[in-house]
XYZ file of N, CA, C and O in Angstrom:
748
model
N 0.870 -1.165 0.000
C 0.000 0.000 0.000
C 0.902 1.208 0.000
O 1.716 1.379 0.902
N 0.824 2.022 -1.032
C 1.754 3.131 -1.211
C 1.006 4.408 -1.526
O -0.142 4.396 -1.918
N 1.706 5.536 -1.398
C 1.146 6.816 -1.801
C 2.254 7.741 -2.256
O 3.411 7.546 -1.925
N 1.893 8.744 -3.052
C 2.833 9.786 -3.469
C 2.057 11.063 -3.715
O 0.864 11.037 -3.963
N 2.734 12.203 -3.679
C 2.054 13.495 -3.745
C 2.315 14.241 -5.044
O 3.375 14.139 -5.615
N 1.332 15.004 -5.484
C 1.390 15.816 -6.687
C 0.565 17.082 -6.483
O -0.229 17.162 -5.555
N 0.680 18.094 -7.377
C -0.060 19.350 -7.196
C -1.585 19.194 -7.295
O -2.083 18.325 -7.981
N -2.291 20.077 -6.632
C -3.751 20.138 -6.654
C -4.146 21.589 -6.846
O -3.527 22.483 -6.291
N -5.177 21.846 -7.636
C -5.589 23.225 -7.897
C -7.099 23.320 -7.990
O -7.771 22.349 -8.271
N -7.615 24.517 -7.773
C -9.052 24.729 -7.920
C -9.383 25.235 -9.315
O -10.535 25.352 -9.669
N -8.400 25.535 -10.105
C -8.645 26.000 -11.470
C -8.558 24.842 -12.444
O -7.886 23.855 -12.186
N -9.218 24.983 -13.561
C -9.214 23.887 -14.521
C -8.012 23.954 -15.452
O -7.400 24.990 -15.619
N -7.688 22.815 -16.039
C -6.574 22.708 -16.971
C -6.868 23.539 -18.212
O -8.006 23.620 -18.672
N -5.836 24.142 -18.758
C -5.988 24.935 -19.985
C -6.482 24.035 -21.117
O -5.968 22.949 -21.329
N -7.518 24.484 -21.814
C -8.028 23.738 -22.959
C -8.972 22.600 -22.612
O -9.415 21.884 -23.490
N -9.291 22.415 -21.357
C -10.177 21.336 -20.949
C -11.411 21.900 -20.270
O -11.371 22.940 -19.648
N -12.488 21.159 -20.364
C -13.723 21.546 -19.701
C -13.738 21.006 -18.274
O -13.170 19.959 -17.998
N -14.408 21.719 -17.398
C -14.591 21.213 -16.048
C -15.404 19.931 -16.109
O -16.320 19.803 -16.918
N -15.103 18.996 -15.239
C -15.818 17.718 -15.200
C -17.134 17.815 -14.452
O -18.002 16.977 -14.612
N -17.269 18.832 -13.601
C -18.485 19.030 -12.827
C -18.875 20.496 -12.914
O -18.016 21.369 -12.901
N -20.160 20.767 -12.991
C -20.648 22.137 -12.896
C -20.868 22.408 -11.418
O -21.879 22.010 -10.844
N -19.905 23.031 -10.806
C -19.948 23.248 -9.368
C -19.082 24.434 -9.015
O -18.041 24.662 -9.623
N -19.509 25.182 -8.020
C -18.678 26.253 -7.487
C -17.592 25.707 -6.567
O -16.754 26.450 -6.080
N -17.615 24.393 -6.315
C -16.651 23.742 -5.420
C -15.882 22.659 -6.173
O -15.746 21.530 -5.707
N -15.344 23.013 -7.304
C -14.641 22.098 -8.205
C -13.133 22.184 -7.975
O -12.573 23.274 -7.929
N -12.500 21.040 -7.801
C -11.042 20.976 -7.718
C -10.552 19.909 -8.692
O -11.277 18.971 -9.020
N -9.316 20.075 -9.149
C -8.715 19.063 -10.005
C -7.211 19.109 -9.864
O -6.653 20.086 -9.365
N -6.603 18.060 -10.306
C -5.152 17.967 -10.261
C -4.704 16.614 -10.748
O -5.477 15.864 -11.344
N -3.445 16.320 -10.490
C -2.880 15.031 -10.861
C -2.376 14.336 -9.598
O -1.545 14.874 -8.882
N -2.909 13.167 -9.347
C -2.471 12.382 -8.199
C -1.138 11.692 -8.481
O -0.434 11.310 -7.559
N -0.801 11.540 -9.760
C 0.475 10.950 -10.182
C 0.794 11.478 -11.568
O -0.106 11.848 -12.316
N 2.072 11.516 -11.880
C 2.485 11.872 -13.236
C 3.269 10.708 -13.820
O 3.864 9.912 -13.092
N 3.263 10.620 -15.144
C 3.928 9.513 -15.822
C 5.346 9.874 -16.234
O 5.624 11.006 -16.631
N 6.213 8.868 -16.167
C 7.586 8.965 -16.656
C 8.291 10.216 -16.137
O 9.061 10.849 -16.853
N 8.015 10.557 -14.896
C 8.564 11.746 -14.254
C 9.198 11.310 -12.928
O 8.531 11.273 -11.901
N 10.494 10.950 -12.941
C 11.107 10.406 -11.723
C 11.132 11.419 -10.583
O 11.271 12.621 -10.802
N 10.970 10.926 -9.370
C 11.036 11.746 -8.171
C 11.847 10.980 -7.136
O 11.948 9.754 -7.185
N 12.444 11.693 -6.206
C 13.258 11.065 -5.176
C 12.339 10.383 -4.165
O 11.468 11.019 -3.570
N 12.542 9.099 -3.997
C 11.767 8.314 -3.043
C 12.408 8.403 -1.655
O 11.740 8.626 -0.659
N 13.726 8.231 -1.594
C 14.459 8.426 -0.351
C 15.939 8.586 -0.656
O 16.399 8.246 -1.746
N 16.660 9.112 0.311
C 18.094 9.326 0.187
C 18.794 8.451 1.224
O 18.435 8.478 2.399
N 19.775 7.669 0.769
C 20.525 6.792 1.648
C 21.296 7.635 2.655
O 22.135 8.456 2.267
N 21.011 7.473 3.953
C 21.695 8.309 4.949
C 23.184 7.990 5.086
O 23.945 8.784 5.608
N 23.617 6.827 4.611
C 25.005 6.426 4.754
C 25.890 6.955 3.630
O 26.986 7.421 3.879
N 25.424 6.879 2.405
C 26.294 7.313 1.295
C 25.698 8.445 0.451
O 26.308 8.898 -0.493
N 24.489 8.906 0.784
C 23.886 10.032 0.071
C 23.244 9.684 -1.256
O 22.737 10.567 -1.948
N 23.243 8.410 -1.641
C 22.640 8.008 -2.907
C 21.141 8.284 -2.885
O 20.453 7.935 -1.928
N 20.636 8.916 -3.935
C 19.199 9.152 -4.067
C 18.560 7.982 -4.802
O 19.014 7.599 -5.882
N 17.526 7.431 -4.205
C 16.747 6.377 -4.837
C 15.464 7.002 -5.346
O 14.777 7.706 -4.612
N 15.164 6.751 -6.600
C 14.018 7.394 -7.242
C 12.958 6.370 -7.578
O 13.177 5.168 -7.511
N 11.812 6.897 -7.948
C 10.704 6.066 -8.400
C 10.085 6.748 -9.606
O 10.081 7.974 -9.703
N 9.563 5.925 -10.498
C 8.922 6.436 -11.704
C 7.711 5.548 -12.008
O 7.757 4.338 -11.776
N 6.639 6.153 -12.469
C 5.432 5.417 -12.849
C 5.348 5.442 -14.370
O 5.347 6.508 -14.982
N 5.298 4.273 -14.963
C 5.190 4.182 -16.423
C 3.771 4.546 -16.869
O 2.791 4.316 -16.150
N 3.660 5.099 -18.060
C 2.368 5.570 -18.585
C 1.351 4.443 -18.729
O 0.153 4.669 -18.588
N 1.806 3.241 -19.002
C 0.856 2.132 -19.173
C 0.613 1.359 -17.871
O -0.037 0.320 -17.876
N 1.076 1.880 -16.747
C 0.935 1.182 -15.465
C -0.525 1.027 -15.024
O -0.844 0.165 -14.218
N -1.412 1.843 -15.552
C -2.816 1.813 -15.131
C -3.718 1.011 -16.067
O -4.926 0.987 -15.878
N -3.138 0.353 -17.058
C -3.958 -0.313 -18.073
C -4.923 -1.336 -17.484
O -6.029 -1.491 -17.986
N -4.551 -2.047 -16.425
C -5.436 -3.041 -15.813
C -5.747 -2.728 -14.345
O -6.236 -3.585 -13.623
N -5.461 -1.525 -13.914
C -5.668 -1.181 -12.503
C -7.151 -1.181 -12.145
O -7.992 -0.738 -12.922
N -7.455 -1.670 -10.958
C -8.825 -1.659 -10.455
C -9.077 -0.281 -9.850
O -8.389 0.148 -8.934
N -10.086 0.410 -10.412
C -10.479 1.735 -9.932
C -11.995 1.788 -9.839
O -12.629 2.705 -10.316
N -12.596 0.778 -9.212
C -14.048 0.664 -9.229
C -14.768 1.641 -8.308
O -15.866 2.062 -8.610
N -14.173 2.018 -7.184
C -14.816 2.999 -6.316
C -13.751 3.733 -5.503
O -13.675 3.601 -4.288
N -12.945 4.510 -6.181
C -11.910 5.296 -5.536
C -12.580 6.401 -4.724
O -13.608 6.934 -5.126
N -11.988 6.729 -3.579
C -12.502 7.807 -2.738
C -11.479 8.934 -2.673
O -10.304 8.730 -2.948
N -11.953 10.128 -2.297
C -11.060 11.259 -2.049
C -11.093 11.557 -0.560
O -12.162 11.698 0.021
N -9.881 11.655 0.025
C -9.742 11.955 1.437
C -8.779 13.116 1.628
O -8.249 13.644 0.663
N -8.545 13.469 2.876
C -7.489 14.417 3.220
C -6.440 13.647 4.000
O -6.757 12.986 4.987
N -5.204 13.698 3.549
C -4.077 12.983 4.164
C -4.343 11.485 4.327
O -3.877 10.860 5.283
N -5.100 10.906 3.425
C -5.375 9.459 3.396
C -6.058 8.951 4.663
O -5.933 7.785 5.002
N -6.785 9.792 5.361
C -7.390 9.364 6.613
C -8.840 9.797 6.738
O -9.211 10.869 6.301
N -9.581 8.942 7.418
C -10.898 9.313 7.911
C -11.952 9.655 6.896
O -12.382 8.825 6.119
N -12.341 10.880 6.884
C -13.497 11.366 6.142
C -13.347 11.225 4.636
O -12.303 11.491 4.073
N -14.454 10.860 4.000
C -14.526 10.796 2.537
C -15.177 12.086 2.053
O -16.265 12.446 2.486
N -14.501 12.781 1.129
C -14.993 14.063 0.614
C -15.672 13.929 -0.741
O -16.509 14.743 -1.095
N -15.281 12.925 -1.498
C -15.893 12.645 -2.803
C -15.611 11.183 -3.117
O -14.675 10.590 -2.573
N -16.428 10.604 -4.014
C -16.183 9.209 -4.398
C -16.768 8.946 -5.770
O -17.710 9.602 -6.199
N -16.177 7.973 -6.410
C -16.606 7.655 -7.769
C -18.037 7.119 -7.814
O -18.783 7.461 -8.718
N -18.429 6.301 -6.841
C -19.745 5.663 -6.903
C -20.907 6.641 -6.793
O -21.999 6.345 -7.280
N -20.703 7.824 -6.199
C -21.796 8.796 -6.170
C -21.563 9.929 -7.176
O -22.214 10.965 -7.101
N -20.640 9.720 -8.073
C -20.346 10.617 -9.207
C -19.884 12.016 -8.773
O -20.177 13.005 -9.432
N -19.154 12.088 -7.649
C -18.559 13.366 -7.246
C -17.044 13.357 -7.454
O -16.364 14.328 -7.119
N -16.527 12.256 -8.023
C -15.085 12.118 -8.235
C -14.808 11.434 -9.561
O -15.460 10.439 -9.900
N -13.857 11.981 -10.295
C -13.347 11.364 -11.525
C -11.863 11.096 -11.300
O -11.126 11.986 -10.871
N -11.447 9.881 -11.570
C -10.036 9.495 -11.510
C -9.758 8.700 -12.772
O -10.351 7.640 -12.980
N -8.869 9.243 -13.619
C -8.584 8.548 -14.872
C -7.205 8.930 -15.403
O -6.793 10.081 -15.309
N -6.512 7.954 -15.950
C -5.226 8.278 -16.564
C -5.432 9.035 -17.874
O -6.379 8.770 -18.612
N -4.577 10.032 -18.107
C -4.558 10.706 -19.404
C -3.106 10.734 -19.876
O -2.271 10.000 -19.341
N -2.775 11.566 -20.835
C -1.418 11.538 -21.387
C -0.370 12.078 -20.404
O 0.808 11.791 -20.543
N -0.778 12.830 -19.401
C 0.158 13.421 -18.447
C 0.303 12.597 -17.158
O 1.375 12.549 -16.575
N -0.787 12.010 -16.704
C -0.737 11.280 -15.442
C -2.107 10.812 -15.004
O -3.003 10.617 -15.827
N -2.283 10.646 -13.702
C -3.555 10.197 -13.145
C -4.376 11.430 -12.776
O -4.237 12.007 -11.696
N -5.226 11.846 -13.706
C -6.042 13.046 -13.542
C -7.142 12.799 -12.523
O -7.765 11.739 -12.492
N -7.385 13.809 -11.688
C -8.404 13.728 -10.652
C -9.221 15.022 -10.652
O -8.657 16.109 -10.686
N -10.528 14.879 -10.624
C -11.424 16.031 -10.508
C -12.490 15.677 -9.475
O -12.977 14.548 -9.434
N -12.838 16.655 -8.632
C -13.828 16.395 -7.588
C -14.780 17.572 -7.443
O -14.396 18.722 -7.602
N -16.012 17.231 -7.125
C -17.039 18.211 -6.778
C -17.181 18.164 -5.256
O -17.640 17.162 -4.713
N -16.782 19.237 -4.600
C -16.763 19.258 -3.136
C -17.917 20.049 -2.525
O -17.798 20.603 -1.437
N -19.059 20.069 -3.204
C -20.194 20.838 -2.678
C -21.118 20.046 -1.759
O -21.970 20.635 -1.101
N -20.966 18.744 -1.644
C -21.953 17.885 -0.969
C -22.172 18.165 0.506
O -23.293 18.071 0.994
N -21.120 18.482 1.237
C -21.262 18.681 2.677
C -20.501 19.930 3.110
O -19.632 20.429 2.395
N -20.798 20.396 4.303
C -20.088 21.551 4.838
C -18.592 21.252 4.976
O -17.740 22.097 4.688
N -18.257 20.043 5.373
C -16.854 19.662 5.544
C -16.123 19.617 4.210
O -14.973 20.065 4.108
N -16.762 19.099 3.181
C -16.102 19.063 1.873
C -15.956 20.474 1.302
O -14.941 20.791 0.674
N -16.926 21.341 1.552
C -16.793 22.734 1.115
C -15.640 23.423 1.851
O -14.929 24.258 1.286
N -15.444 23.059 3.118
C -14.326 23.595 3.883
C -12.981 23.157 3.289
O -12.036 23.949 3.220
N -12.904 21.912 2.842
C -11.690 21.441 2.166
C -11.451 22.248 0.897
O -10.330 22.668 0.619
N -12.515 22.504 0.151
C -12.392 23.339 -1.050
C -11.804 24.707 -0.695
O -10.909 25.201 -1.373
N -12.310 25.328 0.375
C -11.831 26.645 0.782
C -10.339 26.609 1.124
O -9.599 27.536 0.781
N -9.893 25.547 1.778
C -8.467 25.408 2.096
C -7.624 25.278 0.825
O -6.538 25.841 0.734
N -8.130 24.561 -0.149
C -7.426 24.414 -1.422
C -7.418 25.745 -2.169
O -6.387 26.196 -2.668
N -8.564 26.393 -2.203
C -8.688 27.680 -2.893
C -7.776 28.745 -2.279
O -7.223 29.586 -2.984
N -7.581 28.700 -0.962
C -6.728 29.662 -0.270
C -5.244 29.341 -0.424
O -4.398 30.104 0.030
N -4.929 28.221 -1.053
C -3.534 27.844 -1.235
C -2.907 27.196 -0.014
O -1.689 27.035 0.059
N -3.719 26.811 0.957
C -3.203 26.130 2.144
C -2.873 24.671 1.857
O -1.969 24.100 2.463
N -3.620 24.071 0.959
C -3.397 22.691 0.531
C -3.147 22.743 -0.970
O -4.008 23.198 -1.719
N -1.970 22.298 -1.379
C -1.582 22.457 -2.787
C -1.127 21.163 -3.449
O -0.732 21.195 -4.614
N -1.187 20.067 -2.760
C -0.684 18.815 -3.314
C -1.692 17.690 -3.200
O -2.606 17.734 -2.393
N -1.492 16.682 -4.038
C -2.313 15.475 -4.011
C -1.423 14.273 -3.822
O -0.224 14.321 -4.074
N -2.030 13.189 -3.423
C -1.356 11.919 -3.263
C -2.348 10.827 -3.623
O -3.542 11.090 -3.737
N -1.853 9.636 -3.795
C -2.746 8.514 -4.087
C -2.242 7.283 -3.362
O -1.043 7.128 -3.123
N -3.153 6.423 -2.951
C -2.823 5.182 -2.262
C -3.125 4.036 -3.215
O -4.196 3.997 -3.823
N -2.188 3.086 -3.314
C -2.279 2.067 -4.346
C -1.459 0.842 -3.987
O -0.643 0.885 -3.069
N -1.696 -0.234 -4.723
C -0.851 -1.420 -4.647
C -0.125 -1.576 -5.964
O -0.588 -1.099 -7.002
N 1.003 -2.253 -5.900
C 1.824 -2.482 -7.091
C 1.741 -3.947 -7.481
O 1.956 -4.830 -6.652
N 1.446 -4.203 -8.747
C 1.416 -5.558 -9.283
C 2.759 -5.960 -9.878
O 3.146 -7.107 -9.820
N 3.450 -4.994 -10.500
C 4.716 -5.305 -11.156
C 5.624 -4.080 -11.102
O 5.194 -2.969 -11.410
N 6.875 -4.319 -10.698
C 7.867 -3.250 -10.669
C 9.243 -3.855 -10.901
O 9.423 -5.064 -10.796
N 10.199 -3.008 -11.203
C 11.579 -3.457 -11.339
C 12.483 -2.386 -10.739
O 12.046 -1.260 -10.496
N 13.732 -2.764 -10.511
C 14.698 -1.829 -9.959
C 15.863 -1.693 -10.929
O 16.503 -2.676 -11.286
N 16.118 -0.475 -11.390
C 17.248 -0.173 -12.260
C 18.428 0.178 -11.356
O 18.486 1.272 -10.793
N 19.357 -0.758 -11.206
C 20.493 -0.573 -10.293
C 21.383 0.583 -10.709
O 21.876 1.332 -9.865
N 21.613 0.733 -12.006
C 22.503 1.792 -12.486
C 21.954 3.177 -12.171
O 22.702 4.094 -11.835
N 20.641 3.338 -12.289
C 19.998 4.634 -12.049
C 19.422 4.764 -10.644
O 18.864 5.804 -10.306
N 19.491 3.671 -9.857
C 18.918 3.654 -8.504
C 17.445 4.060 -8.548
O 16.983 4.895 -7.770
N 16.710 3.457 -9.478
C 15.326 3.850 -9.706
C 14.390 2.645 -9.674
O 14.618 1.655 -10.370
N 13.339 2.764 -8.849
C 12.257 1.786 -8.856
C 11.292 2.195 -9.961
O 10.896 3.358 -10.050
N 10.892 1.239 -10.786
C 10.006 1.516 -11.911
C 8.693 0.773 -11.678
O 8.669 -0.457 -11.634
N 7.620 1.528 -11.498
C 6.295 0.919 -11.344
C 5.766 0.631 -12.731
O 5.480 1.543 -13.504
N 5.643 -0.650 -13.044
C 5.199 -1.065 -14.367
C 3.708 -1.385 -14.413
O 3.078 -1.279 -15.460
N 3.146 -1.785 -13.257
C 1.729 -2.142 -13.242
C 1.152 -1.881 -11.853
O 1.630 -2.408 -10.861
N 0.118 -1.058 -11.800
C -0.605 -0.766 -10.567
C -1.741 -1.774 -10.437
O -2.459 -2.038 -11.408
N -1.914 -2.324 -9.236
C -2.986 -3.296 -9.014
C -4.321 -2.634 -8.727
O -5.302 -2.860 -9.420
N -4.370 -1.814 -7.697
C -5.613 -1.161 -7.285
C -5.299 0.236 -6.774
O -4.296 0.447 -6.126
N -6.201 1.160 -7.069
C -6.123 2.504 -6.507
C -7.219 2.600 -5.451
O -8.395 2.380 -5.753
N -6.822 2.920 -4.226
C -7.765 2.998 -3.125
C -8.304 4.403 -2.934
O -9.492 4.592 -2.730
N -7.393 5.378 -2.930
C -7.858 6.740 -2.733
C -6.916 7.729 -3.395
O -5.775 7.419 -3.701
N -7.452 8.911 -3.628
C -6.675 10.091 -3.978
C -6.938 11.061 -2.835
O -8.043 11.116 -2.313
N -5.910 11.778 -2.427
C -6.061 12.641 -1.261
C -5.437 14.000 -1.489
O -4.374 14.107 -2.096
N -6.096 15.015 -0.981
C -5.444 16.306 -0.817
C -4.544 16.116 0.392
O -4.945 15.484 1.367
N -3.294 16.611 0.322
C -2.358 16.360 1.413
C -1.711 17.636 1.912
O -1.470 18.571 1.155
N -1.411 17.638 3.193
C -0.767 18.794 3.811
C 0.746 18.730 3.690
O 1.401 19.766 3.615
N 1.323 17.550 3.681
C 2.768 17.378 3.595
C 3.104 16.529 2.373
O 3.082 15.307 2.443
N 3.436 17.180 1.264
C 3.692 16.431 0.039
C 5.041 15.728 0.049
O 5.952 16.106 0.777
N 5.151 14.715 -0.777
C 6.411 13.992 -0.927
C 7.135 14.512 -2.164
O 7.105 13.904 -3.219
N 7.760 15.669 -2.039
C 8.554 16.178 -3.153
C 10.027 16.029 -2.796
O 10.354 15.694 -1.662
N 10.932 16.269 -3.714
C 12.349 16.024 -3.455
C 12.931 16.793 -2.276
O 13.967 16.400 -1.748
N 12.298 17.864 -1.856
C 12.845 18.644 -0.752
C 12.235 18.301 0.601
O 12.544 18.939 1.592
N 11.338 17.337 0.632
C 10.713 16.982 1.906
C 11.332 15.706 2.438
O 11.739 14.848 1.696
N 11.334 15.610 3.740
C 11.823 14.389 4.373
C 10.831 13.275 4.104
O 9.622 13.485 4.153
N 11.306 12.113 3.831
C 10.435 10.998 3.497
C 9.497 10.641 4.641
O 8.436 10.080 4.434
N 9.826 10.972 5.862
C 8.950 10.661 6.987
C 7.618 11.400 6.885
O 6.654 11.012 7.514
N 7.590 12.457 6.074
C 6.330 13.177 5.875
C 5.312 12.329 5.139
O 4.139 12.600 5.189
N 5.766 11.288 4.456
C 4.871 10.424 3.695
C 4.426 9.271 4.575
O 4.899 8.157 4.437
N 3.479 9.538 5.458
C 3.116 8.577 6.481
C 2.572 7.263 5.945
O 2.598 6.264 6.630
N 2.069 7.220 4.717
C 1.559 5.965 4.171
C 2.693 5.002 3.869
O 2.478 3.834 3.645
N 3.932 5.465 3.851
C 5.063 4.609 3.545
C 5.792 4.145 4.792
O 6.846 3.537 4.679
N 5.264 4.417 5.979
C 5.942 3.993 7.198
C 6.285 2.511 7.095
O 5.424 1.675 6.845
N 7.554 2.221 7.272
C 8.023 0.840 7.208
C 8.396 0.372 5.822
O 9.268 -0.460 5.658
N 7.736 0.867 4.801
C 8.017 0.425 3.442
C 9.389 0.883 2.961
O 10.106 0.139 2.320
N 9.756 2.112 3.252
C 11.058 2.624 2.826
C 12.165 1.845 3.515
O 13.126 1.427 2.887
N 12.033 1.646 4.818
C 13.059 0.897 5.552
C 13.156 -0.532 5.029
O 14.246 -1.079 4.869
N 12.021 -1.161 4.744
C 12.033 -2.520 4.203
C 12.744 -2.547 2.858
O 13.589 -3.398 2.601
N 12.436 -1.583 1.987
C 13.073 -1.521 0.669
C 14.568 -1.265 0.801
O 15.367 -1.842 0.067
N 14.941 -0.405 1.752
C 16.362 -0.112 1.946
C 17.103 -1.357 2.421
O 18.183 -1.674 1.920
N 16.536 -2.090 3.374
C 17.174 -3.320 3.865
C 17.275 -4.355 2.754
O 18.287 -5.035 2.628
N 16.232 -4.487 1.954
C 16.254 -5.417 0.832
C 17.341 -5.040 -0.164
O 18.085 -5.890 -0.643
N 17.468 -3.764 -0.442
C 18.505 -3.298 -1.351
C 19.894 -3.579 -0.779
O 20.783 -4.033 -1.476
N 20.086 -3.302 0.508
C 21.379 -3.548 1.156
C 21.737 -5.030 1.092
O 22.889 -5.386 0.832
N 20.767 -5.916 1.341
C 21.033 -7.361 1.266
C 21.461 -7.750 -0.137
O 22.406 -8.504 -0.323
N 20.766 -7.215 -1.161
C 21.132 -7.560 -2.541
C 22.495 -6.983 -2.913
O 23.252 -7.615 -3.629
N 22.820 -5.810 -2.399
C 24.117 -5.198 -2.701
C 25.247 -5.998 -2.018
O 26.313 -6.165 -2.593
N 24.994 -6.514 -0.822
C 25.998 -7.304 -0.110
C 26.240 -8.665 -0.745
O 27.304 -9.247 -0.562
N 25.259 -9.174 -1.483
C 25.417 -10.472 -2.159
C 26.278 -10.379 -3.403
O 26.763 -11.370 -3.888
N 26.445 -9.182 -3.935
C 27.182 -9.015 -5.198
C 28.656 -9.155 -5.014
O 29.324 -8.945 -4.167
């Protein structure tokens, strides 16, 4: 179960129509394709380990009822099954649009996004197929299994943030680092 962060905005993409007729419309990209980002930095030797999502990684992904949350926790602000959320891959990444007019709490989330207090998105997912490019120190996500949620997030996982800010990865980074160290020691 993994997550990563990307920008979120209340304005629509240039040249595209809004997906919902609502005064509480937000959209963004929960993931981008073929755009490597730093996953973690080795504290011992400074090596940056990156991750990249391939454009065809979503071809068989299960997205039957994705929900929108804040920081991947608790309250649901929009969902696909009640038609207040759209989540779909396009040529740039995993596009997300939400209508946040349904409840007072979801409208409050919209106001936080509109004020620029919340500017990033993340998504929670499972991986069906990946590989590790040793030369580039890059994990390559080749196939996503299921997308559970897209979230507006307060602490994004960008190259300048500490990986501990990505609470959905607790334990996963350390496990991956230990696995990498074991494989490096076998060589």
